[in-house]
Short mmCIF file of C-alpha atoms in Angstrom, two decimals:
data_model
loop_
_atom_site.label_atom_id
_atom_site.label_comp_id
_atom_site.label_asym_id
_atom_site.label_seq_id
_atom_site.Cartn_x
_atom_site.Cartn_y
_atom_site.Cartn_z
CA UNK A 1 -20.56 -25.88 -11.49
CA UNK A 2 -17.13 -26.20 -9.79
CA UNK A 3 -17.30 -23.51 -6.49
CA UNK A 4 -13.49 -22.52 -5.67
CA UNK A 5 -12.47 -22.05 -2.57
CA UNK A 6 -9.44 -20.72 -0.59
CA UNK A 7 -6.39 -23.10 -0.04
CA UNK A 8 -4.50 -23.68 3.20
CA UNK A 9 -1.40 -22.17 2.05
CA UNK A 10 -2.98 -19.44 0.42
CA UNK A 11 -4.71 -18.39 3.44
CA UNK A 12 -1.04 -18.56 5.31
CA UNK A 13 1.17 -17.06 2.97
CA UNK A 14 0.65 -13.12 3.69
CA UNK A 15 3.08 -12.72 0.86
CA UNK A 16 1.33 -13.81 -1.53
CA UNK A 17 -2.38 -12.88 -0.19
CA UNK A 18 -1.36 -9.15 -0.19
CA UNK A 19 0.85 -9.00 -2.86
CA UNK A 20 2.54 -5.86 -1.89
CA UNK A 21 6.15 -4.65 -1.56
CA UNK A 22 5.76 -1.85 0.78
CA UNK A 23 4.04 -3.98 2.99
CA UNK A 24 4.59 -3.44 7.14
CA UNK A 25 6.15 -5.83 9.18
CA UNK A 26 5.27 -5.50 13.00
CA UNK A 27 8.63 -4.45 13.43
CA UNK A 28 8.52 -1.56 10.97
CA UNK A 29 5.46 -0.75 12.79
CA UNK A 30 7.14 -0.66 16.43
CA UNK A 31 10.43 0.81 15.13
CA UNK A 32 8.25 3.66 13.48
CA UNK A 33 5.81 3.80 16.80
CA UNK A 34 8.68 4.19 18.79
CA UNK A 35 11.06 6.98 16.63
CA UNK A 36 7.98 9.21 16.89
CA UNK A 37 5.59 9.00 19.42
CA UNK A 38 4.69 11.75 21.61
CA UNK A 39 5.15 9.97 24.73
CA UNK A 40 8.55 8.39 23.51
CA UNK A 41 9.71 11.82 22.81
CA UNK A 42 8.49 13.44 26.25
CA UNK A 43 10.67 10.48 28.42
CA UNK A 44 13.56 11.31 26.55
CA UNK A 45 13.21 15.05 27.03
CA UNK A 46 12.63 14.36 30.83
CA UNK A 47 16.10 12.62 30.77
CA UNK A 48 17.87 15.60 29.41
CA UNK A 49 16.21 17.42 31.62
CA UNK A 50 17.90 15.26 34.58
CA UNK A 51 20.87 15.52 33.00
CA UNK A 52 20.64 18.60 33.49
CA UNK A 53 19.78 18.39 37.39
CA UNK A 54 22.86 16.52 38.01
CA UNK A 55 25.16 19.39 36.00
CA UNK A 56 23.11 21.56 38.49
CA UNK A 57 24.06 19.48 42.00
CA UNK A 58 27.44 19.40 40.70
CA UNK A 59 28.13 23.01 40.45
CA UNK A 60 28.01 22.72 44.17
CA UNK A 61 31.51 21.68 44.19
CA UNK A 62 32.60 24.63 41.79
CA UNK A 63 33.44 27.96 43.00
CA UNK A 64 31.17 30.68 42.80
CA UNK A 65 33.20 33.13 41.35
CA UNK A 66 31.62 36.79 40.59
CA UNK A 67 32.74 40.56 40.08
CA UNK A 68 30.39 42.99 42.34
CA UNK A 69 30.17 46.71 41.99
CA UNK A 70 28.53 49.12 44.47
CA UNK A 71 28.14 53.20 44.75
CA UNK A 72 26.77 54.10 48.26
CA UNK A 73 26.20 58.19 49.24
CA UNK A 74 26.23 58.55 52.88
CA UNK A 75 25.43 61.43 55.60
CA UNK A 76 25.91 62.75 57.88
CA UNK A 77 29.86 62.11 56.98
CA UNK A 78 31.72 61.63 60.36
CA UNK A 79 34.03 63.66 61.03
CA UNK A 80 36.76 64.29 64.07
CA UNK A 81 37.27 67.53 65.68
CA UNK A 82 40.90 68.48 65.42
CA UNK A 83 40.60 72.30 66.06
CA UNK A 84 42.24 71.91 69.60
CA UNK A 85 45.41 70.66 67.49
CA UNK A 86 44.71 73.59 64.88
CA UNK A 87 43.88 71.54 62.47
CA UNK A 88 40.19 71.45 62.04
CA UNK A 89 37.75 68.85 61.48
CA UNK A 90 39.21 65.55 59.93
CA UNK A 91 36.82 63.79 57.51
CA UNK A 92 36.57 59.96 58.23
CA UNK A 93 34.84 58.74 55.22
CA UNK A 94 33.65 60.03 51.82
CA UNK A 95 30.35 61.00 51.15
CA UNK A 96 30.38 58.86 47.55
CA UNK A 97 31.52 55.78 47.91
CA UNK A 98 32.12 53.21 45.04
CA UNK A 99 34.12 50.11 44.79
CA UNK A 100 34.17 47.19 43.16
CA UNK A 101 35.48 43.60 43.43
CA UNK A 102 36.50 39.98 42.28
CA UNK A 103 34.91 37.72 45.06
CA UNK A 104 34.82 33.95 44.72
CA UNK A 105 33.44 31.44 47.75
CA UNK A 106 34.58 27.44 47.53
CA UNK A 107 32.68 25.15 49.65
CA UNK A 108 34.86 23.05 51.54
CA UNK A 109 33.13 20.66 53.42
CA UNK A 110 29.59 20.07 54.16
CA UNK A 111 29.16 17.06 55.48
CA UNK A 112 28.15 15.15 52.70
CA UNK A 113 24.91 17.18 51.46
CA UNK A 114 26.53 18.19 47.82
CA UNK A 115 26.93 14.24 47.32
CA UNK A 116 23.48 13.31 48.67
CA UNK A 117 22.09 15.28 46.08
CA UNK A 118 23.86 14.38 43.31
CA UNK A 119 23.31 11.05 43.96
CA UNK A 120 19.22 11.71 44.79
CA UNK A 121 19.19 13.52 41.30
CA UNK A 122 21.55 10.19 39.62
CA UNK A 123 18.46 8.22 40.96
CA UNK A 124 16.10 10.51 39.40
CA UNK A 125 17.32 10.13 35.56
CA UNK A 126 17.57 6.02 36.27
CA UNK A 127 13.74 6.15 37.07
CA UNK A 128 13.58 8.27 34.21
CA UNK A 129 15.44 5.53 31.60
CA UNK A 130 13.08 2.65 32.84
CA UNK A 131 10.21 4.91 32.45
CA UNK A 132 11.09 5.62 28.52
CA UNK A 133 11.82 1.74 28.51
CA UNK A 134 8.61 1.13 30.26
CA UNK A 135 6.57 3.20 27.81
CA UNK A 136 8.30 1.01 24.74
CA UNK A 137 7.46 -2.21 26.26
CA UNK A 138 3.54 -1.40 26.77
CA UNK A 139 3.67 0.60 23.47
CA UNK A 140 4.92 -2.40 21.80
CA UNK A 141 1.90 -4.29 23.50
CA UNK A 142 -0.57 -1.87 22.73
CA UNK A 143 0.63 -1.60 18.93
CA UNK A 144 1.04 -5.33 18.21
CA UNK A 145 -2.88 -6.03 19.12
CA UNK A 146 -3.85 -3.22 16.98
CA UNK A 147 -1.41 -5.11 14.04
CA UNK A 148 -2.78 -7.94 14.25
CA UNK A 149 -6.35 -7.12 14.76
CA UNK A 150 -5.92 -5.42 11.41
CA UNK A 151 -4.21 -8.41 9.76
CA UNK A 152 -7.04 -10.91 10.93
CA UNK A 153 -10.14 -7.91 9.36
CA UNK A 154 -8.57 -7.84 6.21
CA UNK A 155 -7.95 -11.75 5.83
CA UNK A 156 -11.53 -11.41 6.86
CA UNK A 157 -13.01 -9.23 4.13
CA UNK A 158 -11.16 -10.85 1.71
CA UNK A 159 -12.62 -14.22 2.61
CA UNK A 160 -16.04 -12.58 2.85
CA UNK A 161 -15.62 -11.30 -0.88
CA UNK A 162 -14.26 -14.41 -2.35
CA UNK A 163 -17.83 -16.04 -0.25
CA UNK A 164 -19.60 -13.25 -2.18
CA UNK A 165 -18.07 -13.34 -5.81
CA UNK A 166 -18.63 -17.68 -5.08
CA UNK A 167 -22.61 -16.87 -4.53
CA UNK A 168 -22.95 -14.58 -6.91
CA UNK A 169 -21.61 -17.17 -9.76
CA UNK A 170 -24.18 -19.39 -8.08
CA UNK A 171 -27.02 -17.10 -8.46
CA UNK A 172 -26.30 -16.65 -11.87
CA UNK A 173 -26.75 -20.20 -12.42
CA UNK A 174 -29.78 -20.62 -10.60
CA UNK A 175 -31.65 -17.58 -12.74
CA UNK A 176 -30.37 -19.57 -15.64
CA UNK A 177 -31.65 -22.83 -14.33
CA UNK A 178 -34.94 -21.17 -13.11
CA UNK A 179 -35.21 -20.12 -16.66
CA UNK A 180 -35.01 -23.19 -17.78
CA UNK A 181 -37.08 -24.75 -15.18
CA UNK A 182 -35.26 -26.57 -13.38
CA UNK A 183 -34.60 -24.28 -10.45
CA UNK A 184 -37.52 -22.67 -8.50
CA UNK A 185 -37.73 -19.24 -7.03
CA UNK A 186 -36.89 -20.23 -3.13
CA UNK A 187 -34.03 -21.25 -4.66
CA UNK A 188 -33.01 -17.54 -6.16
CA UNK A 189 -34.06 -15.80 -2.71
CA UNK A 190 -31.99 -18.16 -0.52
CA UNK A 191 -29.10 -17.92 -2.31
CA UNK A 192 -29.53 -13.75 -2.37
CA UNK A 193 -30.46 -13.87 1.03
CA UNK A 194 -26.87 -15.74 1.41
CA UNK A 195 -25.21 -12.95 -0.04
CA UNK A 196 -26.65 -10.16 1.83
CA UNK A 197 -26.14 -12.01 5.04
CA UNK A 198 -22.62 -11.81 3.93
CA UNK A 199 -22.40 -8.64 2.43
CA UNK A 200 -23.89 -7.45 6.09
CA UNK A 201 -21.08 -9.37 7.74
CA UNK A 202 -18.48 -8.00 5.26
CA UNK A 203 -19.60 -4.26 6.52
CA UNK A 204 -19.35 -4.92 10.00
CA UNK A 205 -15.63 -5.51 9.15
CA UNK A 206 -14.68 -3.16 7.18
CA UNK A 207 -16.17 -0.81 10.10
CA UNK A 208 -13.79 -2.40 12.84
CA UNK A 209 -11.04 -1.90 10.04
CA UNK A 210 -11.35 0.99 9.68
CA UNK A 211 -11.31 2.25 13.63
CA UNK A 212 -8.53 -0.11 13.52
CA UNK A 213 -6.39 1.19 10.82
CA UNK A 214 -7.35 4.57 12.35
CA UNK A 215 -5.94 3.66 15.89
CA UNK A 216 -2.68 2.10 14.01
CA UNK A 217 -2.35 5.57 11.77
CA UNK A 218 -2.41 7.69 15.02
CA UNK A 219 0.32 5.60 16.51
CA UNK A 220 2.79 5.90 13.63
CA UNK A 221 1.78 9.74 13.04
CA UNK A 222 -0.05 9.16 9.69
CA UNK A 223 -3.10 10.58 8.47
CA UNK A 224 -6.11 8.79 10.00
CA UNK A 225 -7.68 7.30 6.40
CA UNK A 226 -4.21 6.31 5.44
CA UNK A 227 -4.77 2.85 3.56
CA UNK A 228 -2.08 0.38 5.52
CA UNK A 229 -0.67 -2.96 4.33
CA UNK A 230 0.43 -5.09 6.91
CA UNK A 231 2.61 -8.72 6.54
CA UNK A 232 2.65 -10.60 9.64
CA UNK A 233 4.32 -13.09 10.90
CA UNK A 234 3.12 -15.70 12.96
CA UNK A 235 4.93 -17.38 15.50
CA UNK A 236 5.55 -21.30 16.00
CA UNK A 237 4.36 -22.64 19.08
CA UNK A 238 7.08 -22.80 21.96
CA UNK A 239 7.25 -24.91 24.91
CA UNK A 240 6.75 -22.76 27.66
CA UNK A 241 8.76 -21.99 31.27
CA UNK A 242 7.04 -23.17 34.34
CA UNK A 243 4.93 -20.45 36.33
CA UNK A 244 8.00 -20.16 39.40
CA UNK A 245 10.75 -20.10 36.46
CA UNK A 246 8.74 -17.58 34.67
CA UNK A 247 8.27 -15.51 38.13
CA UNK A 248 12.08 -15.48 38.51
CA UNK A 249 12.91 -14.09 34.75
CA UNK A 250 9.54 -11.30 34.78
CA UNK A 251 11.33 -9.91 38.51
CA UNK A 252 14.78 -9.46 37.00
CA UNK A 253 13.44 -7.67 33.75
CA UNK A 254 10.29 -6.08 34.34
CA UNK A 255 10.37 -2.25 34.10
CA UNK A 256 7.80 -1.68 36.22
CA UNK A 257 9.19 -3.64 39.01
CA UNK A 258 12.71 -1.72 38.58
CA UNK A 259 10.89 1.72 38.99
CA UNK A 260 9.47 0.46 41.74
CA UNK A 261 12.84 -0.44 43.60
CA UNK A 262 14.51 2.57 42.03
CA UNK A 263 11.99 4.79 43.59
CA UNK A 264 12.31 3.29 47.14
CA UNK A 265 16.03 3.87 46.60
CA UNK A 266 15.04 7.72 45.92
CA UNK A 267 13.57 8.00 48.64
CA UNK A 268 16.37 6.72 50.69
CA UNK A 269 18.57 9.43 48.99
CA UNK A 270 15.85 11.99 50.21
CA UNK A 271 15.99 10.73 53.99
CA UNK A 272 19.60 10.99 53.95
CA UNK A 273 19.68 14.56 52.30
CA UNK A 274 17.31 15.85 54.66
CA UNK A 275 19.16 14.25 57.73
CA UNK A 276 22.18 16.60 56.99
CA UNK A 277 20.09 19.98 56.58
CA UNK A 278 21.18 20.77 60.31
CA UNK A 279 24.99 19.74 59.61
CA UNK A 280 27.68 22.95 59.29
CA UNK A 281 28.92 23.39 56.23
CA UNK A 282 32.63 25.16 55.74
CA UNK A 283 33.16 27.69 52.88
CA UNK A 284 36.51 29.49 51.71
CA UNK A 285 35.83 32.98 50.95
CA UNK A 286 38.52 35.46 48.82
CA UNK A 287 38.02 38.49 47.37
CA UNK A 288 40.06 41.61 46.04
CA UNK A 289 39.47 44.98 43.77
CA UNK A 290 39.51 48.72 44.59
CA UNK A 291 37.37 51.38 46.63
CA UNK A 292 38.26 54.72 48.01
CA UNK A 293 37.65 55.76 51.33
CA UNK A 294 40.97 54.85 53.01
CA UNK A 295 42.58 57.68 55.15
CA UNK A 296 44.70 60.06 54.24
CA UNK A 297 43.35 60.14 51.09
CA UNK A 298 39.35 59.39 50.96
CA UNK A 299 38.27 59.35 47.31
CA UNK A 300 41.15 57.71 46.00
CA UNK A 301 40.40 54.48 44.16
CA UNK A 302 43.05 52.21 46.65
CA UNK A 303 43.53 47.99 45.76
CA UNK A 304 42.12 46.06 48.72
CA UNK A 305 41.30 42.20 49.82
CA UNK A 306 40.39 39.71 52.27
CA UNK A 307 40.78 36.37 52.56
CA UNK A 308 39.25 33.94 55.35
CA UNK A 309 36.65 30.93 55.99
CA UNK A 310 33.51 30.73 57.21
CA UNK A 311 31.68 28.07 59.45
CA UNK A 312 27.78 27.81 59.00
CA UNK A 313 26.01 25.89 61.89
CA UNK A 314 22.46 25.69 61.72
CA UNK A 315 20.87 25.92 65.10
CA UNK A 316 16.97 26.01 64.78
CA UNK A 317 15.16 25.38 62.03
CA UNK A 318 11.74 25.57 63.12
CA UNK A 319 11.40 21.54 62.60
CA UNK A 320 12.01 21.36 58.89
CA UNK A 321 14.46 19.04 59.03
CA UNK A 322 12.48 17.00 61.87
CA UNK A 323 9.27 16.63 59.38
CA UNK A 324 11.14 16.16 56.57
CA UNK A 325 12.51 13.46 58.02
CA UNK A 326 9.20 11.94 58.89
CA UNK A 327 8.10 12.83 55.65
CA UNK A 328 10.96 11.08 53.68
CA UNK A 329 10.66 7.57 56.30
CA UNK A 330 6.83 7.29 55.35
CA UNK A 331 8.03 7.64 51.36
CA UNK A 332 10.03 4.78 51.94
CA UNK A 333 7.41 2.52 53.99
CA UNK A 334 4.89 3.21 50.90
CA UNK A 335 7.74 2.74 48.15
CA UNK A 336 8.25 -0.86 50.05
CA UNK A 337 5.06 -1.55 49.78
CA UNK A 338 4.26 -0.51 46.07
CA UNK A 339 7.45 -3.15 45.07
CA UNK A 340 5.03 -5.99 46.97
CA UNK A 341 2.26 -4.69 45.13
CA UNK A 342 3.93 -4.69 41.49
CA UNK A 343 5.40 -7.75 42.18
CA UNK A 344 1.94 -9.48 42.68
CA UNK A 345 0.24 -7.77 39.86
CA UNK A 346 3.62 -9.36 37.75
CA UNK A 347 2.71 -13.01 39.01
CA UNK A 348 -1.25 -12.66 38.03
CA UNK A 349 -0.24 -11.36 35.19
CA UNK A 350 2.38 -13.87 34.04
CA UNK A 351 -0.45 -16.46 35.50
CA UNK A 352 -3.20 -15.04 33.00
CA UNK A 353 -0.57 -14.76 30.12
CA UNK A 354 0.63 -18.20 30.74
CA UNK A 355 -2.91 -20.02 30.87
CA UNK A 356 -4.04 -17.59 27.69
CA UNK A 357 -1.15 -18.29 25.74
CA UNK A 358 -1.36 -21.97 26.27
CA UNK A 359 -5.03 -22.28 25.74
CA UNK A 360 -4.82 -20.31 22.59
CA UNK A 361 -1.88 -22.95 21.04
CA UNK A 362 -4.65 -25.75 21.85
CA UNK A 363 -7.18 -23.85 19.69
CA UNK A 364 -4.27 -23.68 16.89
CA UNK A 365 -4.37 -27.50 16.90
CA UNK A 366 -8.36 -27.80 17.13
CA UNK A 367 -8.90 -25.49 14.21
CA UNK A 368 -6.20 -27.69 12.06
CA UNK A 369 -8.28 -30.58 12.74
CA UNK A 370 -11.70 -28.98 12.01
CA UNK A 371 -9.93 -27.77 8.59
CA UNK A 372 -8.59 -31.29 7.50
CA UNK A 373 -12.27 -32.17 8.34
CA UNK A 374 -13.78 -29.02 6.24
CA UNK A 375 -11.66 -29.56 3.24
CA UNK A 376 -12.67 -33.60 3.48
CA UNK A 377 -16.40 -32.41 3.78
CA UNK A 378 -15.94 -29.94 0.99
CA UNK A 379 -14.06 -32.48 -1.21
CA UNK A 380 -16.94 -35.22 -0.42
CA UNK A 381 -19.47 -32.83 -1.87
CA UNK A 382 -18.23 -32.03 -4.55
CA UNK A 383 -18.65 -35.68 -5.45
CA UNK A 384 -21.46 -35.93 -4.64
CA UNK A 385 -22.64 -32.85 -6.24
CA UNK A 386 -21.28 -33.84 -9.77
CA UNK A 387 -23.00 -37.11 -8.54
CA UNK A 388 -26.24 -34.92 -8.34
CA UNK A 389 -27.03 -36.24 -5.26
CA UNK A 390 -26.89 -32.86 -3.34
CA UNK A 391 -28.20 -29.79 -4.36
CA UNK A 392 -25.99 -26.88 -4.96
CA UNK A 393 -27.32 -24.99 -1.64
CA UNK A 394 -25.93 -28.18 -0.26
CA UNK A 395 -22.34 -27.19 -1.99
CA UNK A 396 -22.42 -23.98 -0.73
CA UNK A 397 -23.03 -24.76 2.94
CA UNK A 398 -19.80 -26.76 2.68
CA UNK A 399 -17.84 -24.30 1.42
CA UNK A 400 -18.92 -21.07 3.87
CA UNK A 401 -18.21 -23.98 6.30
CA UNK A 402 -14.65 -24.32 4.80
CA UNK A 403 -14.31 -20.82 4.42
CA UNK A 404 -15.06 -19.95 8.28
CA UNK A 405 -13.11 -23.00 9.08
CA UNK A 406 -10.04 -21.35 7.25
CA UNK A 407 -11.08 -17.91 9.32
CA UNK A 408 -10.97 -19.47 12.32
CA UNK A 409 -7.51 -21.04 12.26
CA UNK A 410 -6.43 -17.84 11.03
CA UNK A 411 -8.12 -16.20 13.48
CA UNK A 412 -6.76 -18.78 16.51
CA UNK A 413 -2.71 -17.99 15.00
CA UNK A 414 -2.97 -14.37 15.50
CA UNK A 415 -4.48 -15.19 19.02
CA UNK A 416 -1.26 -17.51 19.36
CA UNK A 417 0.99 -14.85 18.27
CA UNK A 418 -0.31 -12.07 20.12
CA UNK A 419 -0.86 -13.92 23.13
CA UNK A 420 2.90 -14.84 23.04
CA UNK A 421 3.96 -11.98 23.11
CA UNK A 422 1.94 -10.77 25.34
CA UNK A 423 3.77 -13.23 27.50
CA UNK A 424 7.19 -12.20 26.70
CA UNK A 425 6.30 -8.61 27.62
CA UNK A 426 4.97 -10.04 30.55
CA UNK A 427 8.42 -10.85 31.41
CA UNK A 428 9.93 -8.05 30.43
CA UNK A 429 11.54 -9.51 27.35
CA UNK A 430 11.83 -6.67 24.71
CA UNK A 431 10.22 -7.53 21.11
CA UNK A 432 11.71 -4.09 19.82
CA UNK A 433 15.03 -2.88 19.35
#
């Protein structure tokens, strides 16, 4: 009996080992992820939303232009006492009054407040647009381990069934043989124990598939059982920066760190918007339409205006603007300190991603070594099989041995792959576009 067993570039050629043309690349995957996805969709909304806010701050630059209308009855009605004259008593008002007006009030100056909030609400949409780019990057993360965790269980399974259909054409010869004699019943129950063991093995992955392909689903918005057929790539090892050039690269990029400055520059804006709530502001005022009233003739609808500007100075505010103030320095003092604070967490992180990433490239080359050396066994015992110096058992420990060899340098690529880009999101590098 010849056994076959999976070849190198079988094992590496996801073309050909899925055989599918609607399979996903992991750039499908993140493209998809990122067109959809709740949280995606909620950033953008909250960057309309401050577009919005600074329309709003600018309308304080606009004139506020409005028509008013009013109806007022009145009494007593004053009145002057004329009869000394002979004339009576001389109304001085109407006891209806109505009017109505065109009235429009243009800020003129106010010592810089209208620009201190447009600018604070400028900031807010740039912490906004690294948030939704923030989100992408660790969505990216979060769906490329989930992509390849999938890729690796199904190259799994399908090495565990080509272990089973290989034992099964081996326990069909050994019935035959122990019909014939020549093969003994420990013989039958090792080999089905064999398959079983596998068969075991083979569940427990299709179990973590299937959570798997279940987490992947809910990321692209697909039904949770939707069958998935992925083609990765892997990635070619890459010499890598040193830990101080990596440092410099991750603290221009990274999102995270940006948010971080951008919000101590918010709160900047705030202290500077609250320093000039006690500052006079200076406001044109014009308005014009008709109301009766005037003397001689009191209920007469008669064209009227006024025209002037008006000085607002604050002079006690009950120590808002002293506590805001206080309020808006301490924001600052903790924004300082959360940039220190992100930009450690970015250097342990690059550290960890650096080391991984490195260590995982070693265990590429290891587990092409142990293969040469598992294909080399394999071939020897085949010899000496044929030979019949080694039992078929024997055979078939050589080639699980190849076949978890073949696993394993599978398994130590994806590592590679996703541990490199772990590191380039690390630095803030996008791996989306």
């Amino acid at each position: 009996m010849k056994i076959k067993y999976l070849t190198v570039s079988l094992l590496f050629c996801p073309m050909v080992l899925w055989g599918q043309n609607d399979s996903l690349t992991l750039t499908a995957v993140i493209d998809q992820v990122i067109a959809n996805y709740p949280s995606i969709i909620k950033a953008q909304k909250n960057i309309e939303a401050a577009d919005a806010n600074i329309g709003l701050a600018k309308t304080a630059y606009y004139p506020d232009v409005n028509i008013t209308g009013q109806y007022a009855h009145i009494g007593p009605v004053s009145e002057i006492d004329l009869s000394m004259l002979n004339l009576g008593k001389m109304q001085m008002n109407p006891a209806d009054n109505y009017g109505i007006s065109l009235n429009v009030n243009q800020l003129i100056y106010d010592f810089g407040r209208a620009a201190k909030n447009l600018e604070l609400q400028k900031g807010s949409k740039t912490i906004n647009e690294l948030t939704l780019e923030n989100i992408k990057q660790q969505l990216t993360l979060a769906v490329s381990g989930t992509f390849y965790n999938i890729a690796f269980l199904q190259q799994a399974v399908k090495i565990k069934d080509e272990e089973i259909a290989t034992l099964k054409q081996h326990l069909d010869i050994v019935n035959r043989k122990k019909e014939s004699g020549s093969a003994t019943d420990y013989e039958v129950l090792s080999t089905q124990v064999r398959i079983a063991t596998i068969e075991n093995a083979k569940t427990d992955l299709q179990t973590s598939l299937a959570a798997q392909l279940s987490m992947l689903n809910s990321f692209l918005g697909n039904p949770q059982d939707l069958s998935l057929h992925l083609r990765p790539d892997f990635i070619q090892s890459q010499a890598i920066a040193s830990f101080d050039e990596l440092c410099r690269t991750a603290y221009d990029k990274r999102y995270d760190l940006k948010i971080a400055e951008e919000k101590k520059n918010l709160s900047e804006s705030r202290l500077a918007l609250v320093g000039t709530q006690n500052l006079p502001s200076l406001n044109f005022f014009a308005g014009g339409g008709w109301k009766n009233g005037y003397i001689p003739e009191l209920n007469k609808f008669t064209p009227n205006y006024q025209v002037g500007v008006g000085l607002k100075v604050p002079l006690f505010d009950q120590g808002k603007t002293k506590y805001g103030k206080l309020v808006a320095s301490r924001e600052v003092d903790a924004d300082m300190q959360e940039i220190e604070l992100t930009g450690r967490n970015i250097a342990n992180e690059l550290m960890e991603a650096k080391t991984v990433t490195e260590a995982a490239l070693q265990k590429v080359a290891r587990s092409e070594l142990q293969l040469q050396q598992a294909q080399q066994a394999y071939r020897l015992a085949e010899i000496s099989y044929k030979s019949g110096s080694i039992t078929n058992l024997d055979l078939l420990d050589t080639f699980t041995a190849l076949s978890d060899t073949q696993l394993s340098l599978y398994k130590a690529r994806i590592d590679y792959t996703v541990n490199f880009l772990k590191l380039k999101i690390a630095l803030g590098e996008k791996i989306y576009e």
